[in-house]
Coordinates of C-alpha atoms in Angstrom, one line a residue:
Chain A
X110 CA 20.2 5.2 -3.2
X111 CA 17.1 7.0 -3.3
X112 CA 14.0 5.7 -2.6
X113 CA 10.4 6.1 -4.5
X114 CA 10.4 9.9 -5.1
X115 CA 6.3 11.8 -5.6
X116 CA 6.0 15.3 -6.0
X117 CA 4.3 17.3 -5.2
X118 CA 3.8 16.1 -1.3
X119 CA 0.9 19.0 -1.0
X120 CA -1.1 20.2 -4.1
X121 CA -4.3 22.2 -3.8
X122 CA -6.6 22.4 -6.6
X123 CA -10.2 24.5 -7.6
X124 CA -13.0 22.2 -8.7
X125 CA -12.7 21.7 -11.7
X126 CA -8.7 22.2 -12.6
X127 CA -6.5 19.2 -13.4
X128 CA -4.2 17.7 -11.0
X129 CA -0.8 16.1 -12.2
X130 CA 1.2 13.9 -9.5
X131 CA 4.5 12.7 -10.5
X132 CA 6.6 9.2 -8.7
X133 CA 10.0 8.4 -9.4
X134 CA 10.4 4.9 -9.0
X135 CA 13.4 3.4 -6.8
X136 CA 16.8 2.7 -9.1
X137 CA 16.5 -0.7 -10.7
X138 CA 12.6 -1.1 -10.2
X139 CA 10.5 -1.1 -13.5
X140 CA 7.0 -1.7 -11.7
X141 CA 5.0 1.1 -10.8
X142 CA 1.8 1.0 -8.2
X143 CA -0.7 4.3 -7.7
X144 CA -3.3 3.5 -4.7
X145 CA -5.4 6.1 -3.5
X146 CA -5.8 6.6 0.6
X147 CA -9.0 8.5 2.3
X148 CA -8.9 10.2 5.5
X149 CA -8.6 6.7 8.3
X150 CA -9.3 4.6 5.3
X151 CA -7.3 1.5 3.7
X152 CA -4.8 1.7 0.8
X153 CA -7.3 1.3 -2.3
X154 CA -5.1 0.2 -5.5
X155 CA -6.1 2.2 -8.5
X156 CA -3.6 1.4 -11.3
X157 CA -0.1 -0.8 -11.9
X158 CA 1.9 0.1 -14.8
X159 CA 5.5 -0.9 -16.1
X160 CA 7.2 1.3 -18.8
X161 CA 5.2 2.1 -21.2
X162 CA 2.4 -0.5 -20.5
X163 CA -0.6 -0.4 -18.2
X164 CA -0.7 -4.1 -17.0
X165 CA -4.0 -3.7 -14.5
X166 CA -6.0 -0.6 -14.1
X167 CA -9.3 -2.3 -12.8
X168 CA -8.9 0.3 -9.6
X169 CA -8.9 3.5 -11.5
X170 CA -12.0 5.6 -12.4
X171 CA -12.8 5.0 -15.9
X172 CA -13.6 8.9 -16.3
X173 CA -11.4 11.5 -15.5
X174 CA -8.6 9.7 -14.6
X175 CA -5.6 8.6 -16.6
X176 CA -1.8 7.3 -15.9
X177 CA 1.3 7.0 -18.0
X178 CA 4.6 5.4 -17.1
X179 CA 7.1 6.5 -20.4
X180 CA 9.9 5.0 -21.6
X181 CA 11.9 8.3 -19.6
X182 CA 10.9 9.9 -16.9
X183 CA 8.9 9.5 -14.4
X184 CA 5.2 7.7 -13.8
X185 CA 2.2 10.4 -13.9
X186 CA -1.2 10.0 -12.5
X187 CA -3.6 12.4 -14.2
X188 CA -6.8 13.6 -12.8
X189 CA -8.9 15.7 -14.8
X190 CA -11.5 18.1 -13.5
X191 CA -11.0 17.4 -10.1
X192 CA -14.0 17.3 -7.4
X193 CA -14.2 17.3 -3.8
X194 CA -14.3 13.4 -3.2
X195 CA -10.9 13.4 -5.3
X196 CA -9.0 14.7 -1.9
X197 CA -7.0 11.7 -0.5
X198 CA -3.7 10.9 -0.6
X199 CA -2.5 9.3 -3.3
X200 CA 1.1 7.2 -2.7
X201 CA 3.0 5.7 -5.5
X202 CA 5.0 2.2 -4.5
X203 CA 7.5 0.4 -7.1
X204 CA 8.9 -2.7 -7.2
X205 CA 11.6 -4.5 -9.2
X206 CA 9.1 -7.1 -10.5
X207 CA 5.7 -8.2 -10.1
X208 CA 3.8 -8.7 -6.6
X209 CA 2.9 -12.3 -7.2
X210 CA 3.9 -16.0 -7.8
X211 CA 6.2 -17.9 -6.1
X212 CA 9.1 -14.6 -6.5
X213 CA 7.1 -11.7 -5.9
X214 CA 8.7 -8.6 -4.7
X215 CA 7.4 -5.9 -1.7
X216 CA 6.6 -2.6 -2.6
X217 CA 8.6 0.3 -1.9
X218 CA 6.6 3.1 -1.0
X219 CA 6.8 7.0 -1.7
X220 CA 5.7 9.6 0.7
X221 CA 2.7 10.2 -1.1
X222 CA 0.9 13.5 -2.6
X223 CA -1.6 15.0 -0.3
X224 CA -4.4 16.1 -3.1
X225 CA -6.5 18.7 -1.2
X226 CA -9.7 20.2 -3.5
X227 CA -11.3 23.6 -2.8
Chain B
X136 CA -11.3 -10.2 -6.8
X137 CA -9.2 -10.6 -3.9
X138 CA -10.7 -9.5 -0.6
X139 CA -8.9 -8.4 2.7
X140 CA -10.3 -8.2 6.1
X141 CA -8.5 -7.0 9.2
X142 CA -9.5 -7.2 12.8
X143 CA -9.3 -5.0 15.0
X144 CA -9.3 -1.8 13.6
X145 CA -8.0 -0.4 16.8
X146 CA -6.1 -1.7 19.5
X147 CA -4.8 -0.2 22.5
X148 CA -1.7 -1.8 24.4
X149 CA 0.1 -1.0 27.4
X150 CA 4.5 -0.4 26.6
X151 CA 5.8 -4.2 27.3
X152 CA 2.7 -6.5 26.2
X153 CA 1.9 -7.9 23.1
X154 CA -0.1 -7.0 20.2
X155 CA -2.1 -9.4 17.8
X156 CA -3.7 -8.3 14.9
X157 CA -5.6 -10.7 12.7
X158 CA -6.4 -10.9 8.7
X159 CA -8.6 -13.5 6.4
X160 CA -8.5 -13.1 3.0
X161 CA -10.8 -14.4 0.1
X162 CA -8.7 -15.9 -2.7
X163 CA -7.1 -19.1 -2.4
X164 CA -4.8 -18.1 -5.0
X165 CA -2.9 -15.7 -2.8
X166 CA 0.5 -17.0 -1.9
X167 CA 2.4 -13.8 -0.5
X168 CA 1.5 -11.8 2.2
X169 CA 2.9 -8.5 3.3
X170 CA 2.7 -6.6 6.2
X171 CA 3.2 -2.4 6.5
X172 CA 3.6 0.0 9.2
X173 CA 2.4 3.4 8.2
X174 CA 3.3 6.4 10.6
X175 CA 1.5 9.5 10.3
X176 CA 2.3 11.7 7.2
X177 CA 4.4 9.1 5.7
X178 CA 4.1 6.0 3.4
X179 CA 3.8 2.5 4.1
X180 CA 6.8 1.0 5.2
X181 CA 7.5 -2.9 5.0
X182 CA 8.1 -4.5 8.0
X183 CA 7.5 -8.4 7.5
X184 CA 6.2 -11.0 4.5
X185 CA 5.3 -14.2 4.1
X186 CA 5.0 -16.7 1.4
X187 CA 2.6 -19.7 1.1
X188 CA 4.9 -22.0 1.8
X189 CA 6.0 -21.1 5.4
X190 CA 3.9 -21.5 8.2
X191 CA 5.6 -19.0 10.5
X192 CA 8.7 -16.0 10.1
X193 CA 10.0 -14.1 12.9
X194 CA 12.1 -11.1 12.9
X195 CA 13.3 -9.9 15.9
X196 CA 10.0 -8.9 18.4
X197 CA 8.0 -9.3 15.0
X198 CA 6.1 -12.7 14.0
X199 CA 4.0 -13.7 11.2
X200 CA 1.7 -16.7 11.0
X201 CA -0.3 -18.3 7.7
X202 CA -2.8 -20.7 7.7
X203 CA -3.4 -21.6 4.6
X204 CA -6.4 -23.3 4.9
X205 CA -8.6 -21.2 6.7
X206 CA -7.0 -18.4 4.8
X207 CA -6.0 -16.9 8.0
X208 CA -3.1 -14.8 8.7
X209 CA -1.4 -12.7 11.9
X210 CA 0.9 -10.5 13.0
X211 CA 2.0 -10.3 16.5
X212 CA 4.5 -7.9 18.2
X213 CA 5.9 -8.6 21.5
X214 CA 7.5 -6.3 24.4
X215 CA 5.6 -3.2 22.8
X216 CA 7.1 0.2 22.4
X217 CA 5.6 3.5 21.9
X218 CA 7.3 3.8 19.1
X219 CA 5.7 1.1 17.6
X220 CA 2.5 2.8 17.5
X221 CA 0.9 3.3 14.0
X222 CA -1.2 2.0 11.4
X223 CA -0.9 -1.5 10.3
X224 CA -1.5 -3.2 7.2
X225 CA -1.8 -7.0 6.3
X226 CA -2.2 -7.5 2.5
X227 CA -2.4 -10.5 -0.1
X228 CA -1.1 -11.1 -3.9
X229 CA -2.2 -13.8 -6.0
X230 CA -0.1 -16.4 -7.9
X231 CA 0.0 -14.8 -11.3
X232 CA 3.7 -13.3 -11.2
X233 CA 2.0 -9.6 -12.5
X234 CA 0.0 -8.9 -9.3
X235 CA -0.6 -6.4 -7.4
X236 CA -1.2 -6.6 -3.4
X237 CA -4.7 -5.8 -1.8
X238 CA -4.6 -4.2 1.3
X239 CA -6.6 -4.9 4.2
X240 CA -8.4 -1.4 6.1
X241 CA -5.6 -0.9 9.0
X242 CA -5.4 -1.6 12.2
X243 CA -4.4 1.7 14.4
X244 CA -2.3 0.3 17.1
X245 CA -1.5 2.9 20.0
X246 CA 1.1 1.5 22.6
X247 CA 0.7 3.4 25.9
X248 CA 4.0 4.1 27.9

């Protein structure tokens, strides 16, 4: 049973360019959670999405950055003309439902996407 | 929104003693409360939660405390290892059942053989 899946692990971008990173989520597990993660820095949550719906993207840039979870395939986070401050890693967690209330579920994390921008 | 601290941000241990690191959080609607151990170049792994409703969970050298009404919670780990050295993460969710978790800033523990 595979876990959370993100490819690429290392992308390097020019200023500029537009950076895809893509997260499988775990078998069974319809809830999907981007967070972005600076150099000795905290986990900072940008966006949670199930299929085909955003349900809270109060973390995620409102310029430049966008993030899709279709009905196949898997989640995509989006960054458009990337700049320097955009290099973190970005990690992609799923769960089978949501976080809170009395039955919340724990994430499952991927490896993460190291985003570097030269 | 919710708000997680953590204290300290580093702690240094010597291999066989214990290790306590401490969060608060800001949102009395928070009710779950998940710890992660992150090692370096990898994600967060889960290695303990709690729910409002428990005072205490222990898992092998691995315990958990909530109080609830300070909004306090802890995560001590006894007879260290140097294995167990890495980044630690408390983190809250709130009662709505679509939540996500806020993390607090880490705590890098280094245990010292």
């Amino acid at each position: 049973n595979a876990g959370v899946m993100q490819n690429p692990r290392h992308l390097v971008r020019r200023r500029g360019q537009e950076a895809r990173l893509r997260c499988s989520p775990m078998k069974g597990h319809s809830h999907v959670y981007w967070y972005r993660q600076l150099p000795e820095e905290g986990l900072k949550f940008m966006v949670y999405l199930q299929k085909e719906n955003i349900i809270d993207e109060s973390g995620m840039p409102k310029e430049r950055f966008s993030a899709e979870f279709p009905k196949e395939g898997p989640s995509i986070l989006r960054i458009q003309q990337v700049v320097r401050g955009d290099s973190a890693a970005y990690f992609c967690a799923s769960s089978p439902g949501g976080a809170g209330g009395a039955t919340g579920y724990g994430y499952t994390f991927g490896s993460g996407t190291r985003l570097t921008v030269v | 929104g919710e708000n997680v601290e953590q204290h300290p941000s580093t702690l240094s241990v010597q291999e066989g003693d214990s290790a306590v690191i401490k969060c608060t959080y800001s949102d009395s609607a928070s009710n779950y409360f998940p710890w992660y151990k992150q090692e370096l170049g990898k994600g967060p792994q889960l290695i303990i939660d709690i729910r409002s409703n428990v005072g205490e969970k222990k898992d092998q050298r691995i315990a958990v405390t909530l109080n609830k009404t300070a909004k306090h919670f802890s995560l001590h780990i006894t007879e260290t290892q140097p294995e167990d050295s890495a980044v630690y993460f408390c983190a809250a969710s709130k009662g709505a059942s679509y939540d996500k978790v806020i993390f607090g800033p880490g705590t890098s523990l280094s245990v010292i053989p």
